[in-house]
């Protein structure tokens, strides 16, 4: 019988084990699971890492060393819902360091090219407010930001 749920597979070109350890070091409720290796049947060198199962923030992932054929792009991203500015700042700093790239409106790419959205939980309430002008002010403020600033978003929402 199949296990319920989904596992996200992330394709790397030789960095699967390094990436799995990187993500486990950043997120809570995280850990490394099974590591499988290529055999003499290939296509990778015998003994080198083929896959690494890991959990990050309670989500199941498998990192695979598939080769250079595919790379990450912004059409797929992971949302990190943050309770407060401290969490936003933590994830932003961790994921943009050592080669990560900040993007607009809370989006970024980590050093492996994986896209993330670092989102304060409060943002959804502000953007979804039935008062269209409050939501619009919040949206306009968000569009001026790279890392989201909850205080500035709240001020824009309030019309300050």
PDB file of N, CA, C and O in Angstrom, residues 99-133:
ATOM      1  N   UNK A  99      25.374  33.246  -1.625  1.00  0.00           N
ATOM      2  CA  UNK A  99      25.001  33.074  -3.021  1.00  0.00           C
ATOM      3  C   UNK A  99      23.521  33.109  -3.309  1.00  0.00           C
ATOM      4  O   UNK A  99      23.116  33.033  -4.465  1.00  0.00           O
ATOM      5  N   UNK A 100      22.680  33.239  -2.277  1.00  0.00           N
ATOM      6  CA  UNK A 100      21.255  33.407  -2.518  1.00  0.00           C
ATOM      7  C   UNK A 100      20.985  34.784  -3.105  1.00  0.00           C
ATOM      8  O   UNK A 100      21.826  35.681  -3.017  1.00  0.00           O
ATOM      9  N   UNK A 101      19.808  34.951  -3.723  1.00  0.00           N
ATOM     10  CA  UNK A 101      19.485  36.220  -4.371  1.00  0.00           C
ATOM     11  C   UNK A 101      18.140  36.743  -3.898  1.00  0.00           C
ATOM     12  O   UNK A 101      17.124  36.072  -4.078  1.00  0.00           O
ATOM     13  N   UNK A 102      18.109  37.944  -3.305  1.00  0.00           N
ATOM     14  CA  UNK A 102      16.827  38.544  -2.950  1.00  0.00           C
ATOM     15  C   UNK A 102      16.043  38.863  -4.211  1.00  0.00           C
ATOM     16  O   UNK A 102      16.621  39.189  -5.252  1.00  0.00           O
ATOM     17  N   UNK A 103      14.743  38.763  -4.110  1.00  0.00           N
ATOM     18  CA  UNK A 103      13.867  39.122  -5.214  1.00  0.00           C
ATOM     19  C   UNK A 103      12.819  40.108  -4.728  1.00  0.00           C
ATOM     20  O   UNK A 103      12.892  40.592  -3.599  1.00  0.00           O
ATOM     21  N   UNK A 104      11.828  40.392  -5.545  1.00  0.00           N
ATOM     22  CA  UNK A 104      10.782  41.334  -5.152  1.00  0.00           C
ATOM     23  C   UNK A 104       9.685  40.679  -4.317  1.00  0.00           C
ATOM     24  O   UNK A 104       9.471  39.465  -4.388  1.00  0.00           O
ATOM     25  N   UNK A 105       9.007  41.487  -3.515  1.00  0.00           N
ATOM     26  CA  UNK A 105       7.763  41.101  -2.832  1.00  0.00           C
ATOM     27  C   UNK A 105       7.885  39.852  -1.968  1.00  0.00           C
ATOM     28  O   UNK A 105       6.970  39.038  -1.892  1.00  0.00           O
ATOM     29  N   UNK A 106       9.024  39.694  -1.288  1.00  0.00           N
ATOM     30  CA  UNK A 106       9.198  38.558  -0.391  1.00  0.00           C
ATOM     31  C   UNK A 106       9.715  37.297  -1.054  1.00  0.00           C
ATOM     32  O   UNK A 106       9.839  36.263  -0.408  1.00  0.00           O
ATOM     33  N   UNK A 107      10.020  37.353  -2.344  1.00  0.00           N
ATOM     34  CA  UNK A 107      10.558  36.189  -3.054  1.00  0.00           C
ATOM     35  C   UNK A 107      12.078  36.233  -3.011  1.00  0.00           C
ATOM     36  O   UNK A 107      12.690  37.296  -3.006  1.00  0.00           O
ATOM     37  N   UNK A 108      12.700  35.064  -3.048  1.00  0.00           N
ATOM     38  CA  UNK A 108      14.146  34.961  -3.130  1.00  0.00           C
ATOM     39  C   UNK A 108      14.517  33.626  -3.762  1.00  0.00           C
ATOM     40  O   UNK A 108      13.678  32.738  -3.880  1.00  0.00           O
ATOM     41  N   UNK A 109      15.761  33.522  -4.169  1.00  0.00           N
ATOM     42  CA  UNK A 109      16.325  32.249  -4.611  1.00  0.00           C
ATOM     43  C   UNK A 109      17.473  31.924  -3.682  1.00  0.00           C
ATOM     44  O   UNK A 109      18.295  32.793  -3.374  1.00  0.00           O
ATOM     45  N   UNK A 110      17.533  30.682  -3.213  1.00  0.00           N
ATOM     46  CA  UNK A 110      18.649  30.289  -2.359  1.00  0.00           C
ATOM     47  C   UNK A 110      19.874  29.973  -3.225  1.00  0.00           C
ATOM     48  O   UNK A 110      19.836  30.084  -4.457  1.00  0.00           O
ATOM     49  N   UNK A 111      20.944  29.588  -2.588  1.00  0.00           N
ATOM     50  CA  UNK A 111      22.206  29.372  -3.304  1.00  0.00           C
ATOM     51  C   UNK A 111      22.147  28.234  -4.310  1.00  0.00           C
ATOM     52  O   UNK A 111      23.017  28.123  -5.171  1.00  0.00           O
ATOM     53  N   UNK A 112      21.119  27.397  -4.246  1.00  0.00           N
ATOM     54  CA  UNK A 112      20.945  26.313  -5.217  1.00  0.00           C
ATOM     55  C   UNK A 112      19.988  26.689  -6.340  1.00  0.00           C
ATOM     56  O   UNK A 112      19.761  25.898  -7.244  1.00  0.00           O
ATOM     57  N   UNK A 113      19.396  27.880  -6.241  1.00  0.00           N
ATOM     58  CA  UNK A 113      18.449  28.320  -7.251  1.00  0.00           C
ATOM     59  C   UNK A 113      17.004  27.990  -6.952  1.00  0.00           C
ATOM     60  O   UNK A 113      16.122  28.263  -7.761  1.00  0.00           O
ATOM     61  N   UNK A 114      16.725  27.408  -5.778  1.00  0.00           N
ATOM     62  CA  UNK A 114      15.351  27.103  -5.378  1.00  0.00           C
ATOM     63  C   UNK A 114      14.663  28.405  -4.962  1.00  0.00           C
ATOM     64  O   UNK A 114      15.233  29.205  -4.220  1.00  0.00           O
ATOM     65  N   UNK A 115      13.438  28.619  -5.449  1.00  0.00           N
ATOM     66  CA  UNK A 115      12.679  29.843  -5.153  1.00  0.00           C
ATOM     67  C   UNK A 115      11.832  29.669  -3.902  1.00  0.00           C
ATOM     68  O   UNK A 115      11.180  28.642  -3.717  1.00  0.00           O
ATOM     69  N   UNK A 116      11.827  30.708  -3.077  1.00  0.00           N
ATOM     70  CA  UNK A 116      11.086  30.738  -1.819  1.00  0.00           C
ATOM     71  C   UNK A 116      10.312  32.040  -1.729  1.00  0.00           C
ATOM     72  O   UNK A 116      10.760  33.070  -2.222  1.00  0.00           O
ATOM     73  N   UNK A 117       9.171  31.992  -1.060  1.00  0.00           N
ATOM     74  CA  UNK A 117       8.407  33.181  -0.702  1.00  0.00           C
ATOM     75  C   UNK A 117       8.363  33.237   0.822  1.00  0.00           C
ATOM     76  O   UNK A 117       7.812  32.336   1.449  1.00  0.00           O
ATOM     77  N   UNK A 118       8.964  34.259   1.393  1.00  0.00           N
ATOM     78  CA  UNK A 118       9.002  34.416   2.848  1.00  0.00           C
ATOM     79  C   UNK A 118       7.879  35.387   3.199  1.00  0.00           C
ATOM     80  O   UNK A 118       7.989  36.592   2.969  1.00  0.00           O
ATOM     81  N   UNK A 119       6.799  34.844   3.740  1.00  0.00           N
ATOM     82  CA  UNK A 119       5.542  35.579   3.871  1.00  0.00           C
ATOM     83  C   UNK A 119       5.099  35.692   5.329  1.00  0.00           C
ATOM     84  O   UNK A 119       4.888  34.677   5.995  1.00  0.00           O
ATOM     85  N   UNK A 120       4.898  36.915   5.823  1.00  0.00           N
ATOM     86  CA  UNK A 120       4.304  37.056   7.156  1.00  0.00           C
ATOM     87  C   UNK A 120       2.837  36.610   7.098  1.00  0.00           C
ATOM     88  O   UNK A 120       2.114  36.951   6.156  1.00  0.00           O
ATOM     89  N   UNK A 121       2.410  35.833   8.067  1.00  0.00           N
ATOM     90  CA  UNK A 121       1.021  35.366   8.117  1.00  0.00           C
ATOM     91  C   UNK A 121       0.041  36.533   8.013  1.00  0.00           C
ATOM     92  O   UNK A 121      -0.985  36.435   7.367  1.00  0.00           O
ATOM     93  N   UNK A 122       0.371  37.649   8.627  1.00  0.00           N
ATOM     94  CA  UNK A 122      -0.509  38.832   8.656  1.00  0.00           C
ATOM     95  C   UNK A 122      -0.774  39.386   7.255  1.00  0.00           C
ATOM     96  O   UNK A 122      -1.807  40.004   7.009  1.00  0.00           O
ATOM     97  N   UNK A 123       0.142  39.167   6.324  1.00  0.00           N
ATOM     98  CA  UNK A 123       0.008  39.726   4.983  1.00  0.00           C
ATOM     99  C   UNK A 123      -1.283  39.288   4.299  1.00  0.00           C
ATOM    100  O   UNK A 123      -1.947  40.096   3.643  1.00  0.00           O
ATOM    101  N   UNK A 124      -1.663  38.052   4.445  1.00  0.00           N
ATOM    102  CA  UNK A 124      -2.871  37.555   3.784  1.00  0.00           C
ATOM    103  C   UNK A 124      -4.121  38.284   4.277  1.00  0.00           C
ATOM    104  O   UNK A 124      -5.021  38.581   3.497  1.00  0.00           O
ATOM    105  N   UNK A 125      -4.157  38.602   5.572  1.00  0.00           N
ATOM    106  CA  UNK A 125      -5.278  39.373   6.118  1.00  0.00           C
ATOM    107  C   UNK A 125      -5.309  40.785   5.537  1.00  0.00           C
ATOM    108  O   UNK A 125      -6.369  41.296   5.183  1.00  0.00           O
ATOM    109  N   UNK A 126      -4.144  41.413   5.443  1.00  0.00           N
ATOM    110  CA  UNK A 126      -4.069  42.777   4.929  1.00  0.00           C
ATOM    111  C   UNK A 126      -4.462  42.836   3.451  1.00  0.00           C
ATOM    112  O   UNK A 126      -5.235  43.702   3.041  1.00  0.00           O
ATOM    113  N   UNK A 127      -3.948  41.910   2.664  1.00  0.00           N
ATOM    114  CA  UNK A 127      -4.250  41.909   1.225  1.00  0.00           C
ATOM    115  C   UNK A 127      -5.688  41.495   0.933  1.00  0.00           C
ATOM    116  O   UNK A 127      -6.253  41.892  -0.083  1.00  0.00           O
ATOM    117  N   UNK A 128      -6.267  40.708   1.820  1.00  0.00           N
ATOM    118  CA  UNK A 128      -7.624  40.218   1.605  1.00  0.00           C
ATOM    119  C   UNK A 128      -8.700  41.015   2.298  1.00  0.00           C
ATOM    120  O   UNK A 128      -9.864  40.609   2.347  1.00  0.00           O
ATOM    121  N   UNK A 129      -8.339  42.175   2.847  1.00  0.00           N
ATOM    122  CA  UNK A 129      -9.316  43.004   3.548  1.00  0.00           C
ATOM    123  C   UNK A 129     -10.439  43.415   2.593  1.00  0.00           C
ATOM    124  O   UNK A 129     -10.177  43.753   1.440  1.00  0.00           O
ATOM    125  N   UNK A 130     -11.686  43.379   3.048  1.00  0.00           N
ATOM    126  CA  UNK A 130     -12.790  43.794   2.175  1.00  0.00           C
ATOM    127  C   UNK A 130     -12.734  45.278   1.795  1.00  0.00           C
ATOM    128  O   UNK A 130     -13.345  45.672   0.798  1.00  0.00           O
ATOM    129  N   UNK A 131     -11.987  46.078   2.544  1.00  0.00           N
ATOM    130  CA  UNK A 131     -11.803  47.483   2.189  1.00  0.00           C
ATOM    131  C   UNK A 131     -10.740  47.526   1.082  1.00  0.00           C
ATOM    132  O   UNK A 131      -9.543  47.361   1.334  1.00  0.00           O
ATOM    133  N   UNK A 132     -11.184  47.744  -0.148  1.00  0.00           N
ATOM    134  CA  UNK A 132     -10.310  47.673  -1.315  1.00  0.00           C
ATOM    135  C   UNK A 132      -9.154  48.669  -1.247  1.00  0.00           C
ATOM    136  O   UNK A 132      -8.052  48.376  -1.713  1.00  0.00           O
ATOM    137  N   UNK A 133      -9.371  49.840  -0.660  1.00  0.00           N
ATOM    138  CA  UNK A 133      -8.300  50.835  -0.592  1.00  0.00           C
ATOM    139  C   UNK A 133      -7.208  50.401   0.383  1.00  0.00           C
ATOM    140  O   UNK A 133      -6.019  50.574   0.103  1.00  0.00           O
TER     141      UNK A 133
END
